[in-house]
mmCIF file of C-alpha atoms in Angstrom:
data_model
loop_
_atom_site.group_PDB
_atom_site.id
_atom_site.type_symbol
_atom_site.label_atom_id
_atom_site.label_comp_id
_atom_site.label_asym_id
_atom_site.label_seq_id
_atom_site.Cartn_x
_atom_site.Cartn_y
_atom_site.Cartn_z
ATOM 1 C CA MET A 1 55.099 -18.643 19.801
ATOM 2 C CA SER A 2 55.278 -19.457 16.112
ATOM 3 C CA ILE A 3 52.912 -21.854 14.378
ATOM 4 C CA ALA A 4 55.743 -24.371 13.890
ATOM 5 C CA SER A 5 56.540 -24.364 17.610
ATOM 6 C CA ALA A 6 52.871 -24.924 18.485
ATOM 7 C CA LEU A 7 52.647 -27.905 16.165
ATOM 8 C CA ARG A 8 55.785 -29.445 17.655
ATOM 9 C CA ALA A 9 54.388 -29.058 21.171
ATOM 10 C CA THR A 10 51.099 -30.701 20.164
ATOM 11 C CA CYS A 11 52.891 -33.687 18.600
ATOM 12 C CA VAL A 12 55.011 -34.225 21.702
ATOM 13 C CA ALA A 13 51.909 -34.142 23.913
ATOM 14 C CA HIS A 14 50.145 -36.744 21.782
ATOM 15 C CA LEU A 15 53.226 -38.961 21.827
ATOM 16 C CA LEU A 16 53.419 -38.831 25.620
ATOM 17 C CA LEU A 17 49.732 -39.743 25.930
ATOM 18 C CA ALA A 18 50.210 -42.736 23.601
ATOM 19 C CA VAL A 19 53.127 -44.015 25.696
ATOM 20 C CA VAL A 20 51.141 -43.661 28.918
ATOM 21 C CA HIS A 21 48.081 -45.527 27.547
ATOM 22 C CA GLY A 22 50.245 -48.260 26.022
ATOM 23 C CA GLY A 23 51.858 -48.964 29.385
ATOM 24 C CA GLY A 24 48.465 -49.100 31.092
ATOM 25 C CA GLY A 25 47.162 -51.660 28.559
ATOM 26 C CA GLY A 26 50.168 -53.883 29.221
ATOM 27 C CA GLY A 27 49.468 -53.743 32.946
ATOM 28 C CA GLY A 28 45.854 -54.784 32.344
ATOM 29 C CA GLY A 29 46.997 -57.790 30.318
ATOM 30 C CA GLY A 30 49.271 -58.860 33.158
ATOM 31 C CA GLY A 31 46.384 -58.649 35.624
ATOM 32 C CA GLY A 32 44.310 -61.030 33.488
ATOM 33 C CA GLY A 33 46.838 -63.828 34.101
ATOM 34 C CA GLU A 34 46.093 -63.867 37.840
ATOM 35 C CA GLY A 35 43.279 -65.789 39.491
ATOM 36 C CA GLY A 36 44.366 -69.446 39.175
ATOM 37 C CA PHE A 37 41.915 -72.075 37.809
ATOM 38 C CA ALA A 38 39.010 -69.831 36.784
ATOM 39 C CA THR A 39 41.143 -67.186 35.074
ATOM 40 C CA ALA A 40 43.269 -69.779 33.279
ATOM 41 C CA SER A 41 40.262 -70.989 31.276
ATOM 42 C CA ALA A 42 38.836 -67.508 30.679
ATOM 43 C CA ALA A 43 40.553 -67.153 27.318
ATOM 44 C CA ALA A 44 39.164 -70.472 26.010
ATOM 45 C CA SER A 45 35.642 -71.015 24.692
ATOM 46 C CA CYS A 46 33.459 -72.993 27.117
ATOM 47 C CA ASN A 47 32.205 -76.484 26.296
ATOM 48 C CA SER A 48 28.459 -76.132 26.882
ATOM 49 C CA THR A 49 28.125 -79.858 27.585
ATOM 50 C CA TRP A 50 30.142 -79.896 30.807
ATOM 51 C CA GLN A 51 30.992 -76.238 31.454
ATOM 52 C CA TYR A 52 29.204 -72.958 32.169
ATOM 53 C CA ARG A 53 30.489 -69.377 31.938
ATOM 54 C CA ARG A 54 30.586 -67.334 35.102
ATOM 55 C CA HIS A 55 30.422 -63.542 35.289
ATOM 56 C CA GLY A 56 33.750 -62.366 33.978
ATOM 57 C CA GLY A 57 34.010 -64.928 31.195
ATOM 58 C CA ALA A 58 35.724 -67.845 32.972
ATOM 59 C CA CYS A 59 34.673 -71.428 32.129
ATOM 60 C CA CYS A 60 33.594 -73.489 35.141
ATOM 61 C CA SER A 61 32.670 -77.178 35.471
ATOM 62 C CA LYS A 62 29.037 -78.242 35.809
ATOM 63 C CA CYS A 63 27.916 -80.633 38.542
ATOM 64 C CA THR A 64 27.693 -84.350 37.745
ATOM 65 C CA PRO A 65 24.402 -86.328 37.899
ATOM 66 C CA GLY A 66 23.278 -86.877 41.478
ATOM 67 C CA HIS A 67 24.591 -83.450 42.572
ATOM 68 C CA TYR A 68 23.511 -79.804 42.507
ATOM 69 C CA LEU A 69 25.458 -76.528 42.371
ATOM 70 C CA SER A 70 25.743 -75.075 45.862
ATOM 71 C CA ALA A 71 28.229 -72.339 44.895
ATOM 72 C CA ARG A 72 29.492 -71.027 41.568
ATOM 73 C CA CYS A 73 33.196 -70.984 40.856
ATOM 74 C CA THR A 74 35.306 -67.934 41.673
ATOM 75 C CA ALA A 75 38.693 -66.695 40.529
ATOM 76 C CA ASP A 76 40.268 -68.814 43.277
ATOM 77 C CA ALA A 77 37.969 -71.853 43.614
ATOM 78 C CA PRO A 78 36.100 -74.247 41.308
ATOM 79 C CA SER A 79 32.372 -74.951 41.361
ATOM 80 C CA ARG A 80 31.122 -76.473 44.606
ATOM 81 C CA CYS A 81 28.642 -79.336 44.151
ATOM 82 C CA GLU A 82 26.673 -81.186 46.832
ATOM 83 C CA PRO A 83 24.921 -84.603 46.683
ATOM 84 C CA CYS A 84 21.166 -84.603 46.140
ATOM 85 C CA PRO A 85 19.181 -85.151 49.356
ATOM 86 C CA GLN A 86 17.091 -88.312 49.621
ATOM 87 C CA GLY A 87 13.939 -88.135 47.499
ATOM 88 C CA THR A 88 15.517 -85.827 44.915
ATOM 89 C CA PHE A 89 17.650 -86.357 41.817
ATOM 90 C CA THR A 90 19.512 -84.820 38.882
ATOM 91 C CA ALA A 91 19.945 -86.982 35.792
ATOM 92 C CA ASP A 92 22.367 -84.804 33.777
ATOM 93 C CA LEU A 93 25.328 -82.471 34.097
ATOM 94 C CA ASN A 94 23.764 -79.353 35.564
ATOM 95 C CA THR A 95 23.997 -75.983 37.276
ATOM 96 C CA ARG A 96 20.788 -76.422 39.276
ATOM 97 C CA ARG A 97 20.563 -74.713 42.641
ATOM 98 C CA ARG A 98 18.501 -77.624 43.970
ATOM 99 C CA CYS A 99 17.771 -81.197 42.870
ATOM 100 C CA LYS A 100 14.430 -82.137 41.319
ATOM 101 C CA PRO A 101 11.931 -83.951 43.570
ATOM 102 C CA CYS A 102 11.267 -87.586 42.680
ATOM 103 C CA GLY A 103 7.863 -88.485 41.312
ATOM 104 C CA GLN A 104 5.672 -91.004 43.135
ATOM 105 C CA CYS A 105 3.506 -93.714 41.604
ATOM 106 C CA ASN A 106 -0.212 -93.254 42.248
ATOM 107 C CA THR A 107 -1.339 -96.506 43.858
ATOM 108 C CA GLY A 108 -4.939 -95.275 43.754
ATOM 109 C CA LEU A 109 -4.735 -95.498 39.956
ATOM 110 C CA GLY A 110 -3.145 -98.941 40.114
ATOM 111 C CA GLN A 111 0.368 -97.731 39.331
ATOM 112 C CA VAL A 112 3.384 -99.658 40.599
ATOM 113 C CA PRO A 113 7.056 -98.569 40.573
ATOM 114 C CA LEU A 114 9.053 -100.293 37.851
ATOM 115 C CA THR A 115 12.245 -98.444 38.819
ATOM 116 C CA ARG A 116 12.760 -96.794 42.190
ATOM 117 C CA CYS A 117 13.992 -93.221 42.451
ATOM 118 C CA SER A 118 17.709 -92.689 43.044
ATOM 119 C CA SER A 119 19.959 -89.630 43.149
ATOM 120 C CA THR A 120 20.507 -89.914 39.376
ATOM 121 C CA ARG A 121 17.071 -90.947 38.022
ATOM 122 C CA ASP A 122 13.388 -90.411 38.654
ATOM 123 C CA GLU A 123 10.938 -93.118 39.691
ATOM 124 C CA VAL A 124 9.408 -94.986 36.727
ATOM 125 C CA CYS A 125 5.804 -96.176 37.090
ATOM 126 C CA GLY A 126 3.919 -98.867 35.190
ATOM 127 C CA CYS A 127 1.183 -101.489 35.489
ATOM 128 C CA LEU A 128 1.134 -105.029 36.851
ATOM 129 C CA PRO A 129 0.782 -108.010 34.474
ATOM 130 C CA GLY A 130 -2.865 -108.492 33.539
ATOM 131 C CA SER A 131 -3.472 -104.757 33.253
ATOM 132 C CA HIS A 132 -2.592 -101.965 30.860
ATOM 133 C CA ALA A 133 -2.233 -98.181 30.865
ATOM 134 C CA SER A 134 -5.302 -96.095 30.116
ATOM 135 C CA ARG A 135 -3.597 -94.486 27.123
ATOM 136 C CA GLU A 136 -0.306 -94.275 25.267
ATOM 137 C CA HIS A 137 1.978 -92.266 27.502
ATOM 138 C CA ASN A 138 5.512 -91.568 28.524
ATOM 139 C CA TYR A 139 6.281 -92.911 31.975
ATOM 140 C CA GLY A 140 5.866 -90.129 34.483
ATOM 141 C CA SER A 141 2.668 -88.749 32.924
ATOM 142 C CA VAL A 142 -0.753 -89.264 34.468
ATOM 143 C CA PHE A 143 -2.379 -92.584 33.590
ATOM 144 C CA ARG A 144 -4.558 -95.290 35.091
ATOM 145 C CA CYS A 145 -3.836 -99.020 35.125
ATOM 146 C CA CYS A 146 -6.895 -100.788 33.704
ATOM 147 C CA ARG A 147 -7.657 -104.496 33.942
ATOM 148 C CA ASN A 148 -7.448 -106.613 30.815
ATOM 149 C CA CYS A 149 -10.743 -108.160 29.769
ATOM 150 C CA PRO A 150 -10.682 -111.975 30.188
ATOM 151 C CA ARG A 151 -10.532 -114.318 27.212
ATOM 152 C CA GLY A 152 -13.714 -114.166 25.191
ATOM 153 C CA LEU A 153 -14.535 -110.666 26.445
ATOM 154 C CA GLY A 154 -13.623 -107.321 24.905
ATOM 155 C CA SER A 155 -13.680 -103.775 26.198
ATOM 156 C CA LEU A 156 -16.949 -101.961 25.599
ATOM 157 C CA ALA A 157 -15.277 -98.598 26.222
ATOM 158 C CA GLN A 158 -11.741 -97.503 27.004
ATOM 159 C CA CYS A 159 -10.988 -96.759 30.635
ATOM 160 C CA ASP A 160 -9.998 -93.319 31.844
ATOM 161 C CA LEU A 161 -8.685 -91.727 35.024
ATOM 162 C CA VAL A 162 -12.108 -92.072 36.669
ATOM 163 C CA THR A 163 -13.558 -95.418 35.556
ATOM 164 C CA ASP A 164 -12.085 -98.825 34.807
ATOM 165 C CA VAL A 165 -12.666 -100.691 31.557
ATOM 166 C CA ALA A 166 -16.086 -102.277 30.889
ATOM 167 C CA CYS A 167 -16.041 -105.754 29.284
ATOM 168 C CA ARG A 168 -18.627 -107.539 27.118
ATOM 169 C CA PRO A 169 -18.743 -110.955 25.367
ATOM 170 C CA CYS A 170 -17.306 -110.987 21.868
ATOM 171 C CA PRO A 171 -20.046 -111.311 19.201
ATOM 172 C CA PRO A 172 -19.876 -114.030 16.512
ATOM 173 C CA GLY A 173 -17.026 -113.433 14.093
ATOM 174 C CA PHE A 174 -14.896 -111.750 16.770
ATOM 175 C CA TYR A 175 -12.517 -113.029 19.442
ATOM 176 C CA SER A 176 -10.419 -111.893 22.428
ATOM 177 C CA ASP A 177 -7.375 -113.777 23.729
ATOM 178 C CA GLY A 178 -7.259 -111.861 27.029
ATOM 179 C CA SER A 179 -4.460 -109.477 26.080
ATOM 180 C CA GLY A 180 -6.734 -106.456 26.575
ATOM 181 C CA GLY A 181 -8.526 -104.120 24.222
ATOM 182 C CA GLN A 182 -11.580 -104.617 22.073
ATOM 183 C CA CYS A 183 -12.756 -107.837 20.418
ATOM 184 C CA ARG A 184 -10.885 -108.385 17.165
ATOM 185 C CA PRO A 185 -12.397 -109.705 13.930
ATOM 186 C CA CYS A 186 -11.632 -113.325 13.102
ATOM 187 C CA THR A 187 -9.223 -114.076 10.285
ATOM 188 C CA ARG A 188 -10.852 -115.313 7.080
ATOM 189 C CA CYS A 189 -8.764 -118.120 5.615
ATOM 190 C CA PRO A 190 -8.485 -117.994 1.819
ATOM 191 C CA GLY A 191 -7.906 -121.740 1.669
ATOM 192 C CA ALA A 192 -7.678 -124.626 4.105
ATOM 193 C CA GLN A 193 -8.357 -123.916 7.788
ATOM 194 C CA LEU A 194 -6.576 -125.777 10.571
ATOM 195 C CA THR A 195 -8.782 -124.500 13.425
ATOM 196 C CA SER A 196 -11.890 -122.357 13.299
ATOM 197 C CA CYS A 197 -12.308 -119.042 15.087
ATOM 198 C CA SER A 198 -13.936 -118.973 18.526
ATOM 199 C CA ALA A 199 -14.640 -116.295 21.107
ATOM 200 C CA THR A 200 -11.245 -116.958 22.715
ATOM 201 C CA ASN A 201 -9.002 -117.814 19.747
ATOM 202 C CA ASP A 202 -8.508 -116.641 16.193
ATOM 203 C CA ALA A 203 -8.749 -119.009 13.232
ATOM 204 C CA VAL A 204 -5.547 -120.740 12.131
ATOM 205 C CA CYS A 205 -5.141 -120.957 8.368
ATOM 206 C CA LEU A 206 -3.259 -123.750 6.670
ATOM 207 C CA SER A 207 -1.864 -122.222 3.518
ATOM 208 C CA GLU A 208 -0.890 -124.350 0.542
ATOM 209 C CA ALA A 209 2.717 -123.374 1.112
ATOM 210 C CA LYS A 210 2.649 -125.087 4.513
ATOM 211 C CA LEU A 211 1.099 -128.315 3.227
ATOM 212 C CA ALA A 212 3.574 -131.197 3.004
ATOM 213 C CA PRO A 213 4.282 -132.061 -0.668
ATOM 214 C CA ALA A 214 3.015 -135.446 -1.837
ATOM 215 C CA PRO A 215 5.816 -138.000 -2.297
ATOM 216 C CA ASN A 216 6.709 -138.584 -5.952
ATOM 217 C CA ARG A 217 7.112 -141.966 -7.671
ATOM 218 C CA LEU A 218 10.871 -142.086 -7.250
ATOM 219 C CA THR A 219 10.569 -141.439 -3.525
ATOM 220 C CA VAL A 220 8.011 -144.237 -3.120
ATOM 221 C CA GLU A 221 10.173 -146.687 -5.079
ATOM 222 C CA ALA A 222 13.235 -145.787 -3.044
ATOM 223 C CA MET A 223 11.329 -146.307 0.213
ATOM 224 C CA ALA A 224 10.025 -149.684 -1.030
ATOM 225 C CA SER A 225 13.507 -150.814 -2.043
ATOM 226 C CA SER A 226 14.881 -149.820 1.344
ATOM 227 C CA ALA A 227 12.127 -151.751 3.125
ATOM 228 C CA ILE A 228 12.704 -154.880 1.007
ATOM 229 C CA GLY A 229 16.432 -154.705 1.623
ATOM 230 C CA ALA A 230 15.899 -154.400 5.363
ATOM 231 C CA ILE A 231 13.520 -157.378 5.440
ATOM 232 C CA PHE A 232 15.943 -159.505 3.384
ATOM 233 C CA GLY A 233 18.758 -158.632 5.731
ATOM 234 C CA LEU A 234 16.725 -159.637 8.790
ATOM 235 C CA LEU A 235 15.765 -162.965 7.175
ATOM 236 C CA LEU A 236 19.397 -163.692 6.310
ATOM 237 C CA VAL A 237 20.541 -163.009 9.856
ATOM 238 C CA ALA A 238 17.769 -165.208 11.281
ATOM 239 C CA THR A 239 18.639 -168.059 8.891
ATOM 240 C CA LEU A 240 22.307 -167.919 9.835
ATOM 241 C CA ARG A 241 21.485 -167.982 13.529
ATOM 242 C CA VAL A 242 19.214 -171.050 13.099
ATOM 243 C CA ALA A 243 21.865 -172.866 11.020
ATOM 244 C CA LEU A 244 24.552 -172.083 13.587
ATOM 245 C CA HIS A 245 22.373 -173.354 16.418
ATOM 246 C CA ALA A 246 21.630 -176.620 14.530
ATOM 247 C CA TRP A 247 25.327 -177.163 13.798
ATOM 248 C CA LYS A 248 26.210 -176.729 17.465
ATOM 249 C CA GLN A 249 23.525 -179.239 18.507
ATOM 250 C CA LYS A 250 24.762 -181.829 15.952
ATOM 251 C CA HIS A 251 28.382 -181.364 17.011
ATOM 252 C CA ARG A 252 27.451 -181.824 20.681
ATOM 253 C CA ARG A 253 25.637 -185.142 19.967
ATOM 254 C CA ARG A 254 28.640 -186.566 18.051
ATOM 255 C CA HIS A 255 30.939 -185.676 20.891
ATOM 256 C CA GLN A 256 28.695 -187.400 23.451
ATOM 257 C CA THR A 257 28.504 -190.588 21.253
ATOM 258 C CA ARG A 258 32.300 -190.874 21.069
ATOM 259 C CA ILE A 259 32.621 -190.638 24.835
ATOM 260 C CA ARG A 260 30.247 -193.538 25.345
#
């Protein structure tokens, strides 16, 4: 066989292989269109907020709050979600295999439920009126409800998870209104003072801006003129009433005299 014949044979072989592989690729593309719901969204990018990507690249819907993912989606079926059992919850769109257990308020630490647990939210704990949390916290963290010191008493030391707050009388120059915490220093008024500070109440300052302005001369004269006018009017009305009464009496006597 000549060199030219060998080259022609090689080219034909390569051409046949290209045709065969091209046909196979087309068949693979046709297969990707099968599979219904899951395969239909495989070509699109998933929205991470409400979708997740299953093995194979298809986008599947997450479970709504109050549910958990009992089975992932398949080529023929969507995600299967089940309601959270009692005492558990999910608060967001999720792919959890089980719901989160609800927290419980610790009554031994004085906690009370502010919001009960439901299938979509956890229990929220707080303190009763007249008490406060042992520290700044996010609801759900460990804390103790401590009593507020009564009026006139302040906390000697902050309470903790073991001991309640200790109260002591406020020293001179300090006060406590019963809202809890330590005794606070009394306010020092720069000017006039409406009420002085005591162990139970802070001082109340009367600033010059709050003082009523003294009436000026024109205001006094206007008030005097108004008063004089009112008095004159009352006297005029009284005089007219007396004159009218006297006229009626005189007219009645004349009428009686004519009859006789």
